[in-house]
Each structure stands twice: as structure tokens, then as C-alpha cells.
Amino acid sequence: ERQCRERGLPVLGLLPHDDVVVRAMVLGKCVTELPATGFSDAVRGLWQRLPELSVERSRPHILSKP
């Protein structure tokens, strides 16, 4: 979060610690293929925000003079 703030980048979201990541790796699956958890819900939420970020980044940024 700090690095994003220092660089003026948005924090899209935070991923909570969840053992589902290890379970998914052992099973050779993506966390979103397993039953929903806080982690997989957060991943889905971030994925849905990516188009929004893409639109924001493609807009020209106008700097105002003091």
C-alpha cells in the first residue's frame, strides 16, 4: 500500500491470508475454482476492477498550474 501511495498508484484491493491458496496449488487449480472464501472473493473483485483501471490509465492526465 505504501509503495502505491508513494508512486501515486491506486490500491485495487487487499488479499487476506487464506489457506485456500495452498490447497489450490496442491490440487493444481485456481483459487476461484474452489468453494468461495474471503480470498477468492477478493480475487474476483480485483479482476472485475481491472477494466476500470484500464480506462483510468488511458485518460490523459491534465496537470493544473499553481
PDB file of N, CA, C and O in Angstrom:
ATOM      1  N   GLU A   1       0.828  -1.187   0.000  1.00  0.00           N
ATOM      2  CA  GLU A   1       0.000   0.000   0.000  1.00  0.00           C
ATOM      3  C   GLU A   1       0.870   1.247   0.000  1.00  0.00           C
ATOM      4  O   GLU A   1       0.591   2.186  -0.729  1.00  0.00           O
ATOM      5  N   ARG A   2       1.890   1.229   0.833  1.00  0.00           N
ATOM      6  CA  ARG A   2       2.759   2.402   0.940  1.00  0.00           C
ATOM      7  C   ARG A   2       3.429   2.693  -0.398  1.00  0.00           C
ATOM      8  O   ARG A   2       3.476   3.842  -0.839  1.00  0.00           O
ATOM      9  N   GLN A   3       3.928   1.654  -1.061  1.00  0.00           N
ATOM     10  CA  GLN A   3       4.597   1.855  -2.348  1.00  0.00           C
ATOM     11  C   GLN A   3       3.642   2.430  -3.384  1.00  0.00           C
ATOM     12  O   GLN A   3       4.027   3.280  -4.177  1.00  0.00           O
ATOM     13  N   CYS A   4       2.416   1.988  -3.380  1.00  0.00           N
ATOM     14  CA  CYS A   4       1.424   2.526  -4.315  1.00  0.00           C
ATOM     15  C   CYS A   4       1.177   4.006  -4.031  1.00  0.00           C
ATOM     16  O   CYS A   4       1.153   4.827  -4.946  1.00  0.00           O
ATOM     17  N   ARG A   5       0.980   4.316  -2.762  1.00  0.00           N
ATOM     18  CA  ARG A   5       0.743   5.721  -2.403  1.00  0.00           C
ATOM     19  C   ARG A   5       1.927   6.600  -2.807  1.00  0.00           C
ATOM     20  O   ARG A   5       1.743   7.678  -3.359  1.00  0.00           O
ATOM     21  N   GLU A   6       3.137   6.129  -2.542  1.00  0.00           N
ATOM     22  CA  GLU A   6       4.333   6.906  -2.880  1.00  0.00           C
ATOM     23  C   GLU A   6       4.455   7.137  -4.382  1.00  0.00           C
ATOM     24  O   GLU A   6       4.999   8.145  -4.811  1.00  0.00           O
ATOM     25  N   ARG A   7       3.943   6.216  -5.164  1.00  0.00           N
ATOM     26  CA  ARG A   7       4.028   6.333  -6.622  1.00  0.00           C
ATOM     27  C   ARG A   7       2.763   6.928  -7.238  1.00  0.00           C
ATOM     28  O   ARG A   7       2.649   7.041  -8.451  1.00  0.00           O
ATOM     29  N   GLY A   8       1.784   7.258  -6.416  1.00  0.00           N
ATOM     30  CA  GLY A   8       0.534   7.817  -6.925  1.00  0.00           C
ATOM     31  C   GLY A   8      -0.331   6.802  -7.646  1.00  0.00           C
ATOM     32  O   GLY A   8      -1.122   7.157  -8.508  1.00  0.00           O
ATOM     33  N   LEU A   9      -0.177   5.534  -7.292  1.00  0.00           N
ATOM     34  CA  LEU A   9      -0.956   4.470  -7.928  1.00  0.00           C
ATOM     35  C   LEU A   9      -2.092   4.038  -7.019  1.00  0.00           C
ATOM     36  O   LEU A   9      -1.948   4.036  -5.798  1.00  0.00           O
ATOM     37  N   PRO A  10      -3.208   3.656  -7.598  1.00  0.00           N
ATOM     38  CA  PRO A  10      -4.323   3.201  -6.770  1.00  0.00           C
ATOM     39  C   PRO A  10      -4.071   1.801  -6.208  1.00  0.00           C
ATOM     40  O   PRO A  10      -3.411   0.980  -6.841  1.00  0.00           O
ATOM     41  N   VAL A  11      -4.558   1.557  -5.028  1.00  0.00           N
ATOM     42  CA  VAL A  11      -4.559   0.216  -4.454  1.00  0.00           C
ATOM     43  C   VAL A  11      -5.893  -0.399  -4.872  1.00  0.00           C
ATOM     44  O   VAL A  11      -6.948   0.090  -4.495  1.00  0.00           O
ATOM     45  N   LEU A  12      -5.827  -1.428  -5.672  1.00  0.00           N
ATOM     46  CA  LEU A  12      -7.054  -2.043  -6.171  1.00  0.00           C
ATOM     47  C   LEU A  12      -7.781  -2.820  -5.095  1.00  0.00           C
ATOM     48  O   LEU A  12      -8.989  -2.935  -5.112  1.00  0.00           O
ATOM     49  N   GLY A  13      -7.035  -3.376  -4.176  1.00  0.00           N
ATOM     50  CA  GLY A  13      -7.642  -4.163  -3.117  1.00  0.00           C
ATOM     51  C   GLY A  13      -6.564  -4.870  -2.331  1.00  0.00           C
ATOM     52  O   GLY A  13      -5.390  -4.810  -2.674  1.00  0.00           O
ATOM     53  N   LEU A  14      -6.985  -5.516  -1.286  1.00  0.00           N
ATOM     54  CA  LEU A  14      -6.065  -6.269  -0.431  1.00  0.00           C
ATOM     55  C   LEU A  14      -6.508  -7.722  -0.398  1.00  0.00           C
ATOM     56  O   LEU A  14      -7.706  -8.009  -0.365  1.00  0.00           O
ATOM     57  N   LEU A  15      -5.540  -8.611  -0.434  1.00  0.00           N
ATOM     58  CA  LEU A  15      -5.847 -10.040  -0.395  1.00  0.00           C
ATOM     59  C   LEU A  15      -5.558 -10.569   1.002  1.00  0.00           C
ATOM     60  O   LEU A  15      -4.423 -10.506   1.465  1.00  0.00           O
ATOM     61  N   PRO A  16      -6.578 -11.093   1.669  1.00  0.00           N
ATOM     62  CA  PRO A  16      -6.373 -11.628   3.019  1.00  0.00           C
ATOM     63  C   PRO A  16      -5.614 -12.955   2.971  1.00  0.00           C
ATOM     64  O   PRO A  16      -5.650 -13.671   1.971  1.00  0.00           O
ATOM     65  N   HIS A  17      -4.923 -13.262   4.054  1.00  0.00           N
ATOM     66  CA  HIS A  17      -4.265 -14.573   4.147  1.00  0.00           C
ATOM     67  C   HIS A  17      -5.345 -15.649   4.164  1.00  0.00           C
ATOM     68  O   HIS A  17      -6.365 -15.520   4.842  1.00  0.00           O
ATOM     69  N   ASP A  18      -5.131 -16.705   3.389  1.00  0.00           N
ATOM     70  CA  ASP A  18      -6.115 -17.788   3.340  1.00  0.00           C
ATOM     71  C   ASP A  18      -5.406 -19.061   2.905  1.00  0.00           C
ATOM     72  O   ASP A  18      -4.667 -19.062   1.920  1.00  0.00           O
ATOM     73  N   ASP A  19      -5.635 -20.130   3.621  1.00  0.00           N
ATOM     74  CA  ASP A  19      -5.027 -21.424   3.286  1.00  0.00           C
ATOM     75  C   ASP A  19      -5.537 -21.986   1.957  1.00  0.00           C
ATOM     76  O   ASP A  19      -4.984 -22.959   1.448  1.00  0.00           O
ATOM     77  N   VAL A  20      -6.563 -21.371   1.381  1.00  0.00           N
ATOM     78  CA  VAL A  20      -7.100 -21.852   0.114  1.00  0.00           C
ATOM     79  C   VAL A  20      -6.042 -21.755  -0.991  1.00  0.00           C
ATOM     80  O   VAL A  20      -6.067 -22.520  -1.942  1.00  0.00           O
ATOM     81  N   VAL A  21      -5.082 -20.849  -0.853  1.00  0.00           N
ATOM     82  CA  VAL A  21      -4.027 -20.708  -1.862  1.00  0.00           C
ATOM     83  C   VAL A  21      -3.190 -21.989  -1.918  1.00  0.00           C
ATOM     84  O   VAL A  21      -2.939 -22.528  -3.003  1.00  0.00           O
ATOM     85  N   VAL A  22      -2.794 -22.498  -0.771  1.00  0.00           N
ATOM     86  CA  VAL A  22      -2.008 -23.739  -0.723  1.00  0.00           C
ATOM     87  C   VAL A  22      -2.847 -24.907  -1.220  1.00  0.00           C
ATOM     88  O   VAL A  22      -2.382 -25.733  -2.017  1.00  0.00           O
ATOM     89  N   ARG A  23      -4.096 -24.965  -0.786  1.00  0.00           N
ATOM     90  CA  ARG A  23      -4.994 -26.049  -1.223  1.00  0.00           C
ATOM     91  C   ARG A  23      -5.126 -26.055  -2.743  1.00  0.00           C
ATOM     92  O   ARG A  23      -5.069 -27.092  -3.387  1.00  0.00           O
ATOM     93  N   ALA A  24      -5.297 -24.863  -3.332  1.00  0.00           N
ATOM     94  CA  ALA A  24      -5.441 -24.762  -4.784  1.00  0.00           C
ATOM     95  C   ALA A  24      -4.169 -25.220  -5.480  1.00  0.00           C
ATOM     96  O   ALA A  24      -4.223 -25.942  -6.484  1.00  0.00           O
ATOM     97  N   MET A  25      -3.001 -24.829  -4.942  1.00  0.00           N
ATOM     98  CA  MET A  25      -1.732 -25.257  -5.553  1.00  0.00           C
ATOM     99  C   MET A  25      -1.596 -26.770  -5.511  1.00  0.00           C
ATOM    100  O   MET A  25      -1.211 -27.393  -6.505  1.00  0.00           O
ATOM    101  N   VAL A  26      -1.916 -27.380  -4.376  1.00  0.00           N
ATOM    102  CA  VAL A  26      -1.805 -28.835  -4.233  1.00  0.00           C
ATOM    103  C   VAL A  26      -2.727 -29.541  -5.229  1.00  0.00           C
ATOM    104  O   VAL A  26      -2.363 -30.558  -5.818  1.00  0.00           O
ATOM    105  N   LEU A  27      -3.909 -28.978  -5.442  1.00  0.00           N
ATOM    106  CA  LEU A  27      -4.881 -29.582  -6.351  1.00  0.00           C
ATOM    107  C   LEU A  27      -4.645 -29.196  -7.813  1.00  0.00           C
ATOM    108  O   LEU A  27      -5.314 -29.709  -8.703  1.00  0.00           O
ATOM    109  N   GLY A  28      -3.722 -28.251  -8.045  1.00  0.00           N
ATOM    110  CA  GLY A  28      -3.464 -27.800  -9.412  1.00  0.00           C
ATOM    111  C   GLY A  28      -4.606 -26.983  -9.972  1.00  0.00           C
ATOM    112  O   GLY A  28      -4.909 -27.059 -11.165  1.00  0.00           O
ATOM    113  N   LYS A  29      -5.262 -26.234  -9.107  1.00  0.00           N
ATOM    114  CA  LYS A  29      -6.406 -25.432  -9.522  1.00  0.00           C
ATOM    115  C   LYS A  29      -6.184 -23.966  -9.168  1.00  0.00           C
ATOM    116  O   LYS A  29      -5.295 -23.619  -8.402  1.00  0.00           O
ATOM    117  N   CYS A  30      -7.008 -23.132  -9.725  1.00  0.00           N
ATOM    118  CA  CYS A  30      -7.035 -21.711  -9.377  1.00  0.00           C
ATOM    119  C   CYS A  30      -7.920 -21.549  -8.143  1.00  0.00           C
ATOM    120  O   CYS A  30      -8.891 -22.305  -7.981  1.00  0.00           O
ATOM    121  N   VAL A  31      -7.599 -20.599  -7.275  1.00  0.00           N
ATOM    122  CA  VAL A  31      -8.405 -20.424  -6.059  1.00  0.00           C
ATOM    123  C   VAL A  31      -9.869 -20.156  -6.376  1.00  0.00           C
ATOM    124  O   VAL A  31     -10.750 -20.502  -5.587  1.00  0.00           O
ATOM    125  N   THR A  32     -10.143 -19.580  -7.524  1.00  0.00           N
ATOM    126  CA  THR A  32     -11.536 -19.293  -7.881  1.00  0.00           C
ATOM    127  C   THR A  32     -12.298 -20.527  -8.356  1.00  0.00           C
ATOM    128  O   THR A  32     -13.504 -20.465  -8.552  1.00  0.00           O
ATOM    129  N   GLU A  33     -11.588 -21.638  -8.533  1.00  0.00           N
ATOM    130  CA  GLU A  33     -12.253 -22.898  -8.904  1.00  0.00           C
ATOM    131  C   GLU A  33     -12.733 -23.665  -7.670  1.00  0.00           C
ATOM    132  O   GLU A  33     -13.501 -24.611  -7.803  1.00  0.00           O
ATOM    133  N   LEU A  34     -12.270 -23.271  -6.512  1.00  0.00           N
ATOM    134  CA  LEU A  34     -12.650 -23.935  -5.263  1.00  0.00           C
ATOM    135  C   LEU A  34     -13.826 -23.194  -4.636  1.00  0.00           C
ATOM    136  O   LEU A  34     -14.162 -22.088  -5.072  1.00  0.00           O
ATOM    137  N   PRO A  35     -14.453 -23.768  -3.621  1.00  0.00           N
ATOM    138  CA  PRO A  35     -15.552 -23.058  -2.959  1.00  0.00           C
ATOM    139  C   PRO A  35     -15.106 -21.667  -2.500  1.00  0.00           C
ATOM    140  O   PRO A  35     -13.953 -21.448  -2.126  1.00  0.00           O
ATOM    141  N   ALA A  36     -16.031 -20.730  -2.553  1.00  0.00           N
ATOM    142  CA  ALA A  36     -15.734 -19.330  -2.254  1.00  0.00           C
ATOM    143  C   ALA A  36     -15.190 -19.140  -0.840  1.00  0.00           C
ATOM    144  O   ALA A  36     -15.645 -19.772   0.114  1.00  0.00           O
ATOM    145  N   THR A  37     -14.173 -18.296  -0.763  1.00  0.00           N
ATOM    146  CA  THR A  37     -13.597 -17.880   0.522  1.00  0.00           C
ATOM    147  C   THR A  37     -13.384 -16.373   0.433  1.00  0.00           C
ATOM    148  O   THR A  37     -13.586 -15.771  -0.625  1.00  0.00           O
ATOM    149  N   GLY A  38     -12.946 -15.762   1.529  1.00  0.00           N
ATOM    150  CA  GLY A  38     -12.641 -14.340   1.502  1.00  0.00           C
ATOM    151  C   GLY A  38     -11.584 -14.014   0.463  1.00  0.00           C
ATOM    152  O   GLY A  38     -11.655 -12.998  -0.226  1.00  0.00           O
ATOM    153  N   PHE A  39     -10.607 -14.904   0.323  1.00  0.00           N
ATOM    154  CA  PHE A  39      -9.527 -14.692  -0.643  1.00  0.00           C
ATOM    155  C   PHE A  39     -10.051 -14.751  -2.072  1.00  0.00           C
ATOM    156  O   PHE A  39      -9.789 -13.854  -2.872  1.00  0.00           O
ATOM    157  N   SER A  40     -10.793 -15.803  -2.392  1.00  0.00           N
ATOM    158  CA  SER A  40     -11.282 -15.937  -3.771  1.00  0.00           C
ATOM    159  C   SER A  40     -12.274 -14.833  -4.116  1.00  0.00           C
ATOM    160  O   SER A  40     -12.288 -14.339  -5.246  1.00  0.00           O
ATOM    161  N   ASP A  41     -13.068 -14.400  -3.142  1.00  0.00           N
ATOM    162  CA  ASP A  41     -13.970 -13.266  -3.379  1.00  0.00           C
ATOM    163  C   ASP A  41     -13.177 -11.992  -3.661  1.00  0.00           C
ATOM    164  O   ASP A  41     -13.540 -11.206  -4.536  1.00  0.00           O
ATOM    165  N   ALA A  42     -12.084 -11.797  -2.928  1.00  0.00           N
ATOM    166  CA  ALA A  42     -11.235 -10.617  -3.152  1.00  0.00           C
ATOM    167  C   ALA A  42     -10.586 -10.678  -4.530  1.00  0.00           C
ATOM    168  O   ALA A  42     -10.498  -9.660  -5.228  1.00  0.00           O
ATOM    169  N   VAL A  43     -10.132 -11.853  -4.948  1.00  0.00           N
ATOM    170  CA  VAL A  43      -9.531 -12.012  -6.277  1.00  0.00           C
ATOM    171  C   VAL A  43     -10.559 -11.677  -7.354  1.00  0.00           C
ATOM    172  O   VAL A  43     -10.266 -10.948  -8.305  1.00  0.00           O
ATOM    173  N   ARG A  44     -11.765 -12.185  -7.203  1.00  0.00           N
ATOM    174  CA  ARG A  44     -12.820 -11.878  -8.177  1.00  0.00           C
ATOM    175  C   ARG A  44     -13.106 -10.382  -8.220  1.00  0.00           C
ATOM    176  O   ARG A  44     -13.292  -9.800  -9.293  1.00  0.00           O
ATOM    177  N   GLY A  45     -13.157  -9.748  -7.058  1.00  0.00           N
ATOM    178  CA  GLY A  45     -13.405  -8.308  -7.001  1.00  0.00           C
ATOM    179  C   GLY A  45     -12.306  -7.516  -7.696  1.00  0.00           C
ATOM    180  O   GLY A  45     -12.591  -6.563  -8.438  1.00  0.00           O
ATOM    181  N   LEU A  46     -11.058  -7.917  -7.489  1.00  0.00           N
ATOM    182  CA  LEU A  46      -9.944  -7.237  -8.155  1.00  0.00           C
ATOM    183  C   LEU A  46     -10.022  -7.435  -9.666  1.00  0.00           C
ATOM    184  O   LEU A  46      -9.796  -6.507 -10.444  1.00  0.00           O
ATOM    185  N   TRP A  47     -10.332  -8.634 -10.072  1.00  0.00           N
ATOM    186  CA  TRP A  47     -10.431  -8.944 -11.503  1.00  0.00           C
ATOM    187  C   TRP A  47     -11.489  -8.062 -12.165  1.00  0.00           C
ATOM    188  O   TRP A  47     -11.300  -7.564 -13.270  1.00  0.00           O
ATOM    189  N   GLN A  48     -12.584  -7.850 -11.469  1.00  0.00           N
ATOM    190  CA  GLN A  48     -13.661  -7.028 -12.021  1.00  0.00           C
ATOM    191  C   GLN A  48     -13.277  -5.553 -12.094  1.00  0.00           C
ATOM    192  O   GLN A  48     -13.820  -4.813 -12.901  1.00  0.00           O
ATOM    193  N   ARG A  49     -12.340  -5.124 -11.266  1.00  0.00           N
ATOM    194  CA  ARG A  49     -11.914  -3.725 -11.276  1.00  0.00           C
ATOM    195  C   ARG A  49     -10.860  -3.430 -12.338  1.00  0.00           C
ATOM    196  O   ARG A  49     -10.580  -2.264 -12.624  1.00  0.00           O
ATOM    197  N   LEU A  50     -10.245  -4.435 -12.933  1.00  0.00           N
ATOM    198  CA  LEU A  50      -9.196  -4.200 -13.921  1.00  0.00           C
ATOM    199  C   LEU A  50      -9.646  -3.352 -15.107  1.00  0.00           C
ATOM    200  O   LEU A  50      -8.921  -2.440 -15.511  1.00  0.00           O
ATOM    201  N   PRO A  51     -10.817  -3.590 -15.692  1.00  0.00           N
ATOM    202  CA  PRO A  51     -11.240  -2.721 -16.802  1.00  0.00           C
ATOM    203  C   PRO A  51     -11.356  -1.254 -16.361  1.00  0.00           C
ATOM    204  O   PRO A  51     -10.999  -0.353 -17.109  1.00  0.00           O
ATOM    205  N   GLU A  52     -11.807  -1.020 -15.144  1.00  0.00           N
ATOM    206  CA  GLU A  52     -11.923   0.334 -14.609  1.00  0.00           C
ATOM    207  C   GLU A  52     -10.542   0.995 -14.566  1.00  0.00           C
ATOM    208  O   GLU A  52     -10.378   2.154 -14.946  1.00  0.00           O
ATOM    209  N   LEU A  53      -9.548   0.271 -14.117  1.00  0.00           N
ATOM    210  CA  LEU A  53      -8.194   0.801 -14.047  1.00  0.00           C
ATOM    211  C   LEU A  53      -7.665   1.090 -15.447  1.00  0.00           C
ATOM    212  O   LEU A  53      -7.031   2.109 -15.684  1.00  0.00           O
ATOM    213  N   SER A  54      -7.962   0.215 -16.379  1.00  0.00           N
ATOM    214  CA  SER A  54      -7.503   0.396 -17.753  1.00  0.00           C
ATOM    215  C   SER A  54      -8.074   1.686 -18.340  1.00  0.00           C
ATOM    216  O   SER A  54      -7.365   2.443 -18.997  1.00  0.00           O
ATOM    217  N   VAL A  55      -9.329   1.969 -18.085  1.00  0.00           N
ATOM    218  CA  VAL A  55      -9.962   3.191 -18.579  1.00  0.00           C
ATOM    219  C   VAL A  55      -9.325   4.406 -17.925  1.00  0.00           C
ATOM    220  O   VAL A  55      -9.013   5.392 -18.579  1.00  0.00           O
ATOM    221  N   GLU A  56      -9.097   4.340 -16.605  1.00  0.00           N
ATOM    222  CA  GLU A  56      -8.482   5.460 -15.898  1.00  0.00           C
ATOM    223  C   GLU A  56      -7.092   5.750 -16.441  1.00  0.00           C
ATOM    224  O   GLU A  56      -6.704   6.889 -16.605  1.00  0.00           O
ATOM    225  N   ARG A  57      -6.313   4.731 -16.709  1.00  0.00           N
ATOM    226  CA  ARG A  57      -4.945   4.905 -17.182  1.00  0.00           C
ATOM    227  C   ARG A  57      -4.897   5.417 -18.615  1.00  0.00           C
ATOM    228  O   ARG A  57      -3.923   6.017 -19.033  1.00  0.00           O
ATOM    229  N   SER A  58      -5.933   5.151 -19.412  1.00  0.00           N
ATOM    230  CA  SER A  58      -5.903   5.580 -20.806  1.00  0.00           C
ATOM    231  C   SER A  58      -6.321   7.037 -20.964  1.00  0.00           C
ATOM    232  O   SER A  58      -6.104   7.631 -22.012  1.00  0.00           O
ATOM    233  N   ARG A  59      -6.910   7.639 -19.929  1.00  0.00           N
ATOM    234  CA  ARG A  59      -7.297   9.045 -19.993  1.00  0.00           C
ATOM    235  C   ARG A  59      -6.060   9.922 -19.828  1.00  0.00           C
ATOM    236  O   ARG A  59      -5.222   9.649 -18.988  1.00  0.00           O
ATOM    237  N   PRO A  60      -6.001  11.012 -20.601  1.00  0.00           N
ATOM    238  CA  PRO A  60      -4.861  11.916 -20.398  1.00  0.00           C
ATOM    239  C   PRO A  60      -4.976  12.618 -19.057  1.00  0.00           C
ATOM    240  O   PRO A  60      -6.066  12.941 -18.597  1.00  0.00           O
ATOM    241  N   HIS A  61      -3.859  12.796 -18.399  1.00  0.00           N
ATOM    242  CA  HIS A  61      -3.845  13.466 -17.119  1.00  0.00           C
ATOM    243  C   HIS A  61      -3.455  14.926 -17.322  1.00  0.00           C
ATOM    244  O   HIS A  61      -2.428  15.228 -17.933  1.00  0.00           O
ATOM    245  N   ILE A  62      -4.291  15.824 -16.870  1.00  0.00           N
ATOM    246  CA  ILE A  62      -4.038  17.245 -17.011  1.00  0.00           C
ATOM    247  C   ILE A  62      -3.512  17.766 -15.683  1.00  0.00           C
ATOM    248  O   ILE A  62      -4.152  17.622 -14.651  1.00  0.00           O
ATOM    249  N   LEU A  63      -2.349  18.347 -15.731  1.00  0.00           N
ATOM    250  CA  LEU A  63      -1.758  18.907 -14.528  1.00  0.00           C
ATOM    251  C   LEU A  63      -2.153  20.372 -14.418  1.00  0.00           C
ATOM    252  O   LEU A  63      -1.996  21.141 -15.374  1.00  0.00           O
ATOM    253  N   SER A  64      -2.665  20.764 -13.297  1.00  0.00           N
ATOM    254  CA  SER A  64      -3.041  22.160 -13.122  1.00  0.00           C
ATOM    255  C   SER A  64      -1.846  22.940 -12.595  1.00  0.00           C
ATOM    256  O   SER A  64      -1.039  22.423 -11.834  1.00  0.00           O
ATOM    257  N   LYS A  65      -1.726  24.166 -13.042  1.00  0.00           N
ATOM    258  CA  LYS A  65      -0.632  25.010 -12.574  1.00  0.00           C
ATOM    259  C   LYS A  65      -1.061  25.690 -11.276  1.00  0.00           C
ATOM    260  O   LYS A  65      -2.220  26.065 -11.122  1.00  0.00           O
ATOM    261  N   PRO A  66      -0.106  25.872 -10.344  1.00  0.00           N
ATOM    262  CA  PRO A  66      -0.452  26.510  -9.064  1.00  0.00           C
ATOM    263  C   PRO A  66      -0.854  27.957  -9.231  1.00  0.00           C
ATOM    264  O   PRO A  66      -0.590  28.652 -10.094  1.00  0.00           O
TER     265      PRO A  66
END
